[in-house]
Amino acid sequence: MKENIIIYNSLSRKKEVLKPIVENYIGMYVCGPTVYGDPHLGHARPAITFDVVFRYLKWCGFKVRYVRNITDAGHLENDADEGEDKIAKKARIEELEPMEVAQYYTQSYHHAMNLLNCLPPSIEPRATGHIIEQIEMVQKIIKNGLAYEKNGSVYLDVNKYNKQFSYGTLSGRNLKDTLSGTRELDSQSEKKSPVDFAIWKKASKEHIMQWPSPWGNGFPGWHMECSAMSEKYLGKTFDIHGGGMDLVFPHHEAEITQSNACNNCNPVNYWMHNNMITIDGKKMGKSLGNFINLEEFFTGKHEKIDKAYSPMTIRFFMLQAHYRSTLDFGNKALQAAEKGLNKLLEAKNTLKQLLPTKTSTFNVNDLEKKCFEAINDDFNTPILLANLFEGVKIINSIKDRKAELNAEDLNNLKNLFDVFIDKILGLKEQEVVQSNDISDDIMEVIFSIRNNAKKNKDFKTADFIRDELKKKGIQIKDSRDSSSWSQEK
Ligand code: ZN
């Protein structure tokens, strides 16, 4: 199987057969979150996309080192070279230490990824833990003559770089395009050209997160961390680099530029990018009022959401689209996904109970072949799911005694469902998200049971419910014709 894995490479803009640098080993780096806010769909899509890649490559027998970073410093507002650090800003507003903000949102990110059944990466390095490596890389780039220092900041000289290497290979933006997309430099600018970007920034006194460097106190440019950490854990050139399409420019273009400028070699063989998510056809954004975080999907507590959707429904929904296609979230589509997932998991359970017959009326090997063709074709999960639903049809026909499978075929089908649903797609029985808030719906049910008991003068049951709830920290207050409840926090 593993000889035939085809990946669409964003760098060459075509599909290529995956050829690892080292036999049986894959190094994979994926850009992780900047931890200053609640995890949302924009975090879930790359996490799920590359979780399937990670799972499949491992299943194929590769030893995979999967590195996904945590950005806890250096990422400035608007992804720019100027402005406040996103984490420091949140810390200032909330009156917290920046590391408290980073810690809190790292934990909520881990919690959400765990619910989505995304396996943890092999290494999860933090930008603040690799300042020395980033400084060393900046020094090398200066030594190679491709960066210059100005007033305590260091900028990569893109014009000079472009003479030695070709700038813009990933994004397809050449220097002229990039230049027309950037603002004119004002007279105070330290940059030689507006296309230059900061790889080290001098910190103002107010800037909380700063470190000593050969150029004075400062902090690394945002793109620097991924170049330094991927090199440290995966080497100067590694196999796969992934992330969302929004990172192609400037972030990934800058990573390529930095690594070439430092090491004189291309850092990545295969660049993979997942497409973006829209909600009801619109871009997701706080200012648009359609910003829904994952917790709100899981609990159903958002005005745009009709009901709670299990993490597995979200995962299944994402896998129904190819990772390179845009994906639009809406209640109708999510409810359809929920039904589809249930159907698939029910069939998987039914399959366990089916008994073999002497002959087979269906070719399981054929189905298996189609499933592998789909996953090998640039991780085409929608086609893979369509094939698995062919299997669901067969399972249901066998149950209705309209089809049959012999012992070997039945075993193969069970194995096929286990491998693809469990191990590769990571879909499992739905779980209920434990929320600290008790849903009003459930309390309504409990109240109606208790009210009925009271009406029937069954005070024993009514008191039992009240006392048991009290043990769980829930107080029931009875008034003449209604009851209310409150929860101790
Ligand atoms: Zn990155």
Coordinates of C-alpha atoms and ligand atoms in Angstrom, one line a residue:
M1 CA 0.0 0.0 0.0
K2 CA 2.6 2.5 1.0
E3 CA 4.3 2.5 -2.4
N4 CA 1.2 4.0 -3.9
I5 CA 0.5 7.0 -1.6
I6 CA -0.2 10.1 -3.8
I7 CA -0.1 13.5 -2.3
Y8 CA -1.0 16.8 -3.9
N9 CA 2.1 19.0 -3.4
S10 CA 1.2 22.7 -3.0
L11 CA 4.8 23.5 -4.0
S12 CA 4.9 21.7 -7.4
R13 CA 1.1 22.2 -7.8
K14 CA 0.6 18.6 -8.8
K15 CA 0.0 15.1 -7.4
E16 CA 3.2 13.2 -6.6
V17 CA 4.0 9.7 -5.3
L18 CA 5.2 10.0 -1.7
K19 CA 8.9 9.1 -1.6
P20 CA 10.3 9.4 1.9
I21 CA 13.8 10.7 2.4
V22 CA 14.6 7.9 4.8
E23 CA 13.1 4.5 4.1
N24 CA 10.1 3.6 6.3
Y25 CA 10.3 7.0 8.1
I26 CA 8.3 10.2 7.6
G27 CA 9.0 13.5 9.3
M28 CA 5.9 15.7 9.4
Y29 CA 5.5 19.2 10.7
V30 CA 2.1 21.0 11.1
C31 CA 1.6 24.6 12.2
G32 CA -0.3 24.5 15.4
P33 CA -2.4 27.1 17.2
T34 CA -1.5 30.5 18.5
V35 CA -2.9 30.0 22.0
Y36 CA -4.8 33.2 22.8
G37 CA -8.4 32.2 22.3
D38 CA -10.9 29.3 22.4
P39 CA -10.4 26.5 19.9
H40 CA -12.7 26.8 16.9
L41 CA -13.4 25.1 13.5
G42 CA -10.3 26.7 12.0
H43 CA -8.2 24.7 14.5
A44 CA -10.2 21.5 14.1
R45 CA -9.8 21.2 10.3
P46 CA -6.0 21.0 10.1
A47 CA -5.9 18.9 13.3
I48 CA -8.3 16.3 11.8
T49 CA -6.8 16.5 8.3
F50 CA -3.3 15.7 9.5
D51 CA -4.5 13.3 12.1
V52 CA -5.8 11.1 9.3
V53 CA -2.5 11.5 7.4
F54 CA -0.6 10.6 10.6
R55 CA -2.9 7.6 11.3
Y56 CA -2.7 6.3 7.8
L57 CA 1.0 6.6 7.4
K58 CA 1.5 4.8 10.7
W59 CA -1.0 2.1 9.7
C60 CA 1.1 1.7 6.5
G61 CA 4.1 0.8 8.7
F62 CA 6.0 4.1 8.5
K63 CA 7.7 5.3 11.7
V64 CA 6.2 8.9 11.8
R65 CA 7.6 11.8 13.7
Y66 CA 4.7 14.3 13.8
V67 CA 5.7 17.7 15.2
R68 CA 3.0 20.3 15.8
N69 CA 4.0 23.5 17.5
I70 CA 2.3 25.8 20.0
T71 CA 2.8 29.5 19.2
D72 CA 3.1 31.2 22.5
A73 CA 5.1 34.3 21.5
G74 CA 6.0 36.4 18.5
H75 CA 2.7 36.2 16.6
L76 CA 1.7 39.9 16.2
E77 CA -1.8 41.3 15.4
N78 CA -2.9 40.9 11.8
D79 CA 0.0 38.5 11.2
A80 CA 2.2 41.6 10.6
D81 CA 5.7 42.9 11.5
E82 CA 4.3 45.6 13.7
G83 CA 1.7 45.7 16.4
E84 CA 1.0 43.9 19.7
D85 CA 1.7 40.3 20.4
K86 CA -1.6 38.4 20.3
I87 CA -1.0 36.6 23.6
A88 CA 0.4 39.7 25.4
K89 CA -2.7 41.6 24.3
K90 CA -5.0 39.1 25.7
A91 CA -3.0 39.0 28.9
R92 CA -3.2 42.8 29.2
I93 CA -7.0 42.8 28.7
E94 CA -7.6 39.9 31.1
E95 CA -4.9 41.1 33.6
L96 CA -3.0 37.8 33.4
E97 CA 0.5 36.7 32.8
P98 CA 1.1 35.9 29.1
M99 CA 2.0 32.4 30.1
E100 CA -1.3 32.0 32.0
V101 CA -3.1 32.8 28.8
A102 CA -0.9 30.4 26.8
Q103 CA -1.3 27.6 29.4
Y104 CA -5.1 28.0 29.6
Y105 CA -5.7 28.0 25.8
T106 CA -3.2 25.2 25.3
Q107 CA -5.2 23.1 27.7
S108 CA -8.5 23.9 26.1
Y109 CA -7.0 23.2 22.7
H110 CA -5.8 19.8 23.9
H111 CA -9.1 19.0 25.5
A112 CA -11.0 19.8 22.2
M113 CA -8.6 17.8 20.1
N114 CA -8.9 14.9 22.4
L115 CA -12.7 15.0 22.1
L116 CA -12.3 15.1 18.3
N117 CA -10.2 11.9 18.7
C118 CA -7.1 13.5 17.2
L119 CA -4.0 11.6 18.3
P120 CA -1.4 13.8 20.1
P121 CA 1.6 14.6 18.0
S122 CA 5.0 13.0 18.7
I123 CA 6.5 16.4 19.7
E124 CA 4.7 19.6 20.6
P125 CA 7.4 22.3 20.9
R126 CA 6.7 25.9 22.0
A127 CA 8.1 29.0 20.5
T128 CA 9.2 30.3 23.9
G129 CA 11.1 27.1 24.6
H130 CA 13.2 27.6 21.4
I131 CA 14.4 31.2 21.6
I132 CA 18.1 30.1 21.5
E133 CA 17.6 28.0 18.3
Q134 CA 15.8 31.0 16.7
I135 CA 18.6 33.4 17.6
E136 CA 21.2 31.0 16.2
M137 CA 19.3 30.7 12.9
V138 CA 19.0 34.5 12.6
Q139 CA 22.8 34.7 13.2
K140 CA 23.4 32.2 10.4
I141 CA 21.2 34.1 8.0
I142 CA 23.1 37.4 8.8
K143 CA 26.4 35.5 8.3
N144 CA 25.2 34.3 4.9
G145 CA 24.6 38.0 4.0
L146 CA 20.9 37.6 3.5
A147 CA 19.7 39.6 6.5
Y148 CA 20.6 43.0 8.1
E149 CA 20.3 44.5 11.5
K150 CA 18.7 47.9 12.0
N151 CA 18.1 49.5 15.4
G152 CA 18.0 46.2 17.2
S153 CA 15.7 44.4 14.7
V154 CA 16.8 42.0 12.0
Y155 CA 15.2 41.8 8.6
L156 CA 15.5 39.3 5.9
D157 CA 16.7 40.9 2.7
V158 CA 14.2 39.5 0.2
N159 CA 15.7 41.2 -2.9
K160 CA 19.1 39.8 -2.2
Y161 CA 17.6 36.4 -1.4
N162 CA 15.8 36.5 -4.7
K163 CA 19.0 36.8 -6.6
Q164 CA 20.4 33.6 -5.1
F165 CA 17.2 31.6 -4.7
S166 CA 13.8 32.1 -6.2
Y167 CA 11.4 33.9 -3.9
G168 CA 7.7 33.0 -4.0
T169 CA 7.9 29.4 -5.1
L170 CA 5.1 28.2 -2.8
S171 CA 2.6 31.1 -3.1
G172 CA 3.3 31.8 -6.7
R173 CA 3.7 35.4 -5.9
N174 CA 6.9 36.9 -7.4
L175 CA 8.6 39.9 -5.9
K176 CA 6.7 42.3 -8.1
D177 CA 3.3 40.9 -7.0
T178 CA 4.4 41.0 -3.3
L179 CA 5.7 44.6 -3.7
S180 CA 2.4 45.8 -5.2
G181 CA 0.6 44.1 -2.3
T182 CA 2.5 45.9 0.4
R183 CA 2.3 49.5 1.6
E184 CA 4.9 52.0 0.6
L185 CA 7.6 52.4 3.3
D186 CA 7.2 55.5 5.4
S187 CA 10.3 57.5 6.1
Q188 CA 10.8 56.0 9.5
S189 CA 10.8 52.4 8.2
E190 CA 13.9 50.4 9.1
K191 CA 13.4 48.1 6.1
K192 CA 15.4 48.4 2.9
S193 CA 12.4 47.2 0.9
P194 CA 8.7 46.7 1.9
V195 CA 9.0 43.0 0.9
D196 CA 11.6 42.4 3.7
F197 CA 10.3 40.8 6.8
A198 CA 11.4 40.8 10.4
I199 CA 13.1 37.7 11.7
W200 CA 14.0 39.4 15.0
K201 CA 12.2 42.4 16.5
K202 CA 13.5 44.9 19.0
A203 CA 11.2 45.0 22.0
S204 CA 9.8 48.2 23.3
K205 CA 9.8 48.6 27.1
E206 CA 6.1 47.8 27.3
H207 CA 6.5 44.6 25.3
I208 CA 6.2 41.9 28.0
M209 CA 7.7 38.9 26.3
Q210 CA 11.3 39.7 25.5
W211 CA 14.7 38.0 25.5
P212 CA 18.3 39.1 25.4
S213 CA 20.0 38.6 22.0
P214 CA 23.2 39.8 20.2
W215 CA 21.0 42.8 19.0
G216 CA 19.6 43.8 22.3
N217 CA 16.3 42.7 24.0
G218 CA 13.7 41.5 21.6
F219 CA 11.6 38.6 20.4
P220 CA 11.7 36.4 17.3
G221 CA 9.6 37.1 14.2
W222 CA 6.5 34.8 14.0
H223 CA 7.8 32.8 11.1
M224 CA 11.1 32.0 12.7
E225 CA 9.8 29.5 15.3
C226 CA 8.6 27.0 12.7
S227 CA 11.8 27.1 10.7
A228 CA 13.9 26.6 13.9
M229 CA 11.8 23.9 15.5
S230 CA 11.2 21.9 12.3
E231 CA 15.0 21.9 11.7
K232 CA 15.7 20.9 15.3
Y233 CA 13.4 17.9 15.4
L234 CA 13.1 16.9 11.7
G235 CA 16.3 18.1 10.1
K236 CA 17.3 20.6 7.4
T237 CA 15.0 18.9 4.9
F238 CA 12.0 16.8 5.9
D239 CA 9.1 15.1 4.2
I240 CA 5.8 16.7 4.9
H241 CA 4.8 20.2 6.1
G242 CA 1.1 20.9 6.6
G243 CA -1.2 23.7 7.7
G244 CA -4.2 25.7 6.6
M245 CA -4.2 27.5 3.2
D246 CA -4.3 30.8 5.0
L247 CA -0.7 30.1 6.1
V248 CA 0.7 29.8 2.6
F249 CA 1.5 33.5 2.5
P250 CA 3.3 35.0 4.3
H251 CA 4.0 32.3 6.9
H252 CA 5.0 29.3 4.9
E253 CA 6.7 31.4 2.1
A254 CA 8.7 33.0 4.9
E255 CA 9.6 29.6 6.4
I256 CA 11.0 28.5 3.0
T257 CA 12.9 31.7 2.6
Q258 CA 14.4 31.5 6.0
S259 CA 15.5 27.9 5.7
N260 CA 17.0 28.4 2.3
A261 CA 18.8 31.6 3.5
C262 CA 20.1 29.7 6.6
N263 CA 20.9 26.2 5.2
N264 CA 21.1 26.7 1.5
C265 CA 18.5 23.9 1.0
N266 CA 14.8 23.5 0.6
P267 CA 13.2 22.6 3.9
V268 CA 10.2 20.6 2.7
N269 CA 9.5 18.0 0.0
Y270 CA 5.7 17.9 0.2
W271 CA 3.6 20.9 1.3
M272 CA 0.0 20.0 2.1
H273 CA -2.7 22.7 2.8
N274 CA -6.2 22.2 4.0
N275 CA -8.8 24.6 2.7
M276 CA -10.9 27.0 4.7
I277 CA -14.2 26.7 6.5
T278 CA -17.3 28.9 6.0
I279 CA -20.4 29.1 8.1
D280 CA -23.7 29.4 6.1
G281 CA -21.6 30.4 3.1
K282 CA -19.8 33.2 4.9
K283 CA -16.3 33.5 6.2
M284 CA -16.1 32.9 9.9
G285 CA -15.2 35.9 11.9
K286 CA -15.8 37.6 15.3
S287 CA -17.0 40.8 13.6
L288 CA -19.5 38.9 11.5
G289 CA -21.3 37.4 14.5
N290 CA -20.9 33.9 13.2
F291 CA -17.8 32.9 15.2
I292 CA -18.7 29.7 16.9
N293 CA -16.1 27.9 19.0
L294 CA -15.9 24.1 19.3
E295 CA -17.3 24.0 22.9
E296 CA -20.4 25.8 21.5
F297 CA -20.9 23.2 18.8
F298 CA -20.5 20.4 21.4
T299 CA -23.0 22.0 23.9
G300 CA -25.3 23.6 21.3
K301 CA -25.1 26.9 23.2
H302 CA -24.9 29.4 20.4
E303 CA -27.8 31.2 18.8
K304 CA -26.8 30.0 15.4
I305 CA -26.8 26.3 16.5
D306 CA -30.0 24.4 16.7
K307 CA -28.7 21.6 18.9
A308 CA -25.6 20.1 20.4
Y309 CA -23.4 18.2 17.9
S310 CA -21.1 15.5 19.2
P311 CA -17.3 15.9 18.4
M312 CA -17.6 12.8 16.3
T313 CA -20.3 14.5 14.2
I314 CA -18.0 17.4 13.6
R315 CA -15.1 15.0 12.7
F316 CA -17.3 13.0 10.3
F317 CA -18.7 16.1 8.7
M318 CA -15.1 17.3 8.0
L319 CA -14.1 14.0 6.6
Q320 CA -17.1 14.0 4.2
A321 CA -15.3 16.8 2.3
H322 CA -11.8 16.5 0.7
Y323 CA -9.3 18.5 2.8
R324 CA -8.5 20.6 -0.3
S325 CA -12.1 21.7 -0.8
T326 CA -13.8 24.5 1.1
L327 CA -16.3 23.3 3.6
D328 CA -19.5 25.1 4.7
F329 CA -21.0 24.5 8.1
G330 CA -24.8 24.7 8.6
N331 CA -27.3 23.1 10.9
K332 CA -28.9 21.0 8.0
A333 CA -25.6 19.7 6.8
L334 CA -24.5 18.8 10.4
Q335 CA -27.8 17.0 11.1
A336 CA -27.3 15.0 7.9
A337 CA -23.8 14.2 9.0
E338 CA -25.0 13.0 12.4
K339 CA -27.4 10.6 10.7
G340 CA -24.8 9.4 8.3
L341 CA -22.3 8.7 11.1
N342 CA -25.0 6.8 13.1
K343 CA -25.8 4.7 10.1
L344 CA -22.1 3.8 9.6
L345 CA -21.5 3.0 13.3
E346 CA -24.7 1.0 13.5
A347 CA -23.7 -1.1 10.5
K348 CA -20.3 -1.7 12.1
N349 CA -22.1 -3.1 15.2
T350 CA -24.5 -5.1 13.1
L351 CA -21.6 -6.6 11.2
K352 CA -20.2 -8.1 14.4
Q353 CA -23.4 -10.2 14.8
L354 CA -23.7 -11.4 11.2
L355 CA -23.2 -15.1 10.6
P356 CA -21.4 -16.5 7.6
T357 CA -23.0 -18.6 4.9
K358 CA -21.5 -21.0 2.4
T359 CA -21.3 -18.6 -0.6
S360 CA -20.8 -14.9 -1.1
T361 CA -22.9 -12.6 -3.3
F362 CA -20.6 -9.7 -2.9
N363 CA -16.9 -9.1 -3.7
V364 CA -15.3 -7.7 -0.5
N365 CA -11.8 -7.7 -2.1
D366 CA -13.1 -5.3 -4.7
L367 CA -14.5 -3.0 -2.0
E368 CA -11.2 -3.1 -0.1
K369 CA -9.2 -2.2 -3.2
K370 CA -11.5 0.8 -3.8
C371 CA -11.1 2.0 -0.2
F372 CA -7.3 1.9 -0.5
E373 CA -7.4 3.6 -3.9
A374 CA -9.4 6.4 -2.3
I375 CA -7.1 7.0 0.7
N376 CA -4.0 6.6 -1.5
D377 CA -5.3 9.3 -3.8
D378 CA -4.3 12.3 -1.8
F379 CA -6.3 11.2 1.3
N380 CA -9.7 11.3 -0.5
T381 CA -11.9 10.7 2.5
P382 CA -15.2 11.5 0.8
I383 CA -14.7 8.8 -1.8
L384 CA -13.5 6.4 1.0
L385 CA -16.7 7.1 3.0
A386 CA -18.8 6.6 -0.1
N387 CA -17.2 3.1 -0.5
L388 CA -17.7 2.3 3.2
F389 CA -21.4 3.1 2.7
E390 CA -21.4 0.5 -0.1
G391 CA -20.3 -1.8 2.7
V392 CA -23.2 -0.5 4.9
K393 CA -25.7 -1.4 2.1
I394 CA -24.3 -5.0 2.0
I395 CA -24.4 -5.4 5.8
N396 CA -28.0 -4.3 5.8
S397 CA -28.9 -6.6 3.0
I398 CA -27.3 -9.6 4.7
K399 CA -29.2 -8.7 7.9
D400 CA -32.4 -8.7 5.8
R401 CA -31.3 -12.0 4.2
K402 CA -31.1 -10.5 0.8
A403 CA -27.4 -11.1 0.5
E404 CA -24.8 -13.4 2.0
L405 CA -21.0 -13.6 2.7
N406 CA -18.9 -16.7 3.4
A407 CA -16.7 -16.8 6.5
E408 CA -13.6 -15.5 4.8
D409 CA -15.4 -12.5 3.1
L410 CA -17.3 -11.7 6.3
N411 CA -14.0 -11.6 8.2
N412 CA -12.5 -9.4 5.6
L413 CA -15.4 -7.0 5.7
K414 CA -15.1 -6.8 9.5
N415 CA -11.4 -6.1 9.2
L416 CA -12.0 -3.5 6.5
F417 CA -14.5 -1.6 8.7
D418 CA -12.2 -1.8 11.7
V419 CA -9.1 -0.5 9.8
F420 CA -10.8 2.3 8.0
I421 CA -13.4 3.5 10.5
D422 CA -11.5 3.0 13.7
K423 CA -7.9 3.2 12.9
I424 CA -7.6 5.5 9.9
L425 CA -10.6 7.8 10.0
G426 CA -10.6 7.8 13.8
L427 CA -14.4 7.6 14.1
K428 CA -15.8 6.0 17.2
E429 CA -19.1 5.7 19.1
Q430 CA -20.4 9.1 20.0
E431 CA -19.7 10.4 23.4
V432 CA -21.6 12.9 25.4
V433 CA -19.6 16.0 26.2
Q434 CA -19.5 16.4 30.0
S435 CA -20.3 20.0 30.6
N436 CA -20.2 21.6 34.0
D437 CA -23.5 23.3 33.2
I438 CA -26.5 21.1 33.5
S439 CA -28.7 21.5 30.5
D440 CA -32.0 23.0 31.2
D441 CA -33.6 20.3 29.1
I442 CA -32.5 17.5 31.4
M443 CA -33.6 19.5 34.5
E444 CA -37.0 19.9 32.9
V445 CA -37.4 16.2 32.5
I446 CA -36.3 15.6 36.2
F447 CA -38.8 18.3 37.3
S448 CA -41.7 16.8 35.5
I449 CA -41.0 13.4 37.0
R450 CA -40.8 15.0 40.5
N451 CA -44.0 17.1 39.9
N452 CA -45.8 14.0 38.8
A453 CA -44.7 12.2 41.9
K454 CA -45.9 15.1 44.1
K455 CA -49.2 15.2 42.3
N456 CA -49.6 11.5 43.1
K457 CA -48.6 12.1 46.7
D458 CA -45.5 10.0 46.2
F459 CA -43.4 12.2 48.5
K460 CA -40.8 9.5 48.9
T461 CA -39.8 9.8 45.2
A462 CA -40.1 13.6 45.2
D463 CA -37.8 13.9 48.3
F464 CA -35.4 11.3 46.9
I465 CA -34.9 13.3 43.7
R466 CA -34.4 16.5 45.8
D467 CA -31.9 14.9 48.2
E468 CA -29.9 13.1 45.4
L469 CA -29.6 16.4 43.4
K470 CA -28.5 18.2 46.6
K471 CA -25.7 15.7 46.9
K472 CA -24.6 16.7 43.4
G473 CA -24.6 20.4 44.4
I474 CA -28.0 21.2 42.9
Q475 CA -30.5 23.0 45.1
I476 CA -34.2 22.7 44.3
K477 CA -36.5 25.5 45.6
D478 CA -40.2 24.7 45.8
S479 CA -42.7 27.5 45.6
R480 CA -46.5 27.0 45.5
D481 CA -46.9 26.2 41.9
S482 CA -43.4 25.9 40.5
S483 CA -39.9 24.7 41.3
S484 CA -36.6 26.2 40.3
W485 CA -33.0 25.0 40.7
S486 CA -29.6 26.4 41.2
Q487 CA -26.2 24.9 40.9
E488 CA -23.3 25.4 43.3
K489 CA -20.2 26.4 41.3
Ligands
ZN1 ZN 4.2 27.6 11.4

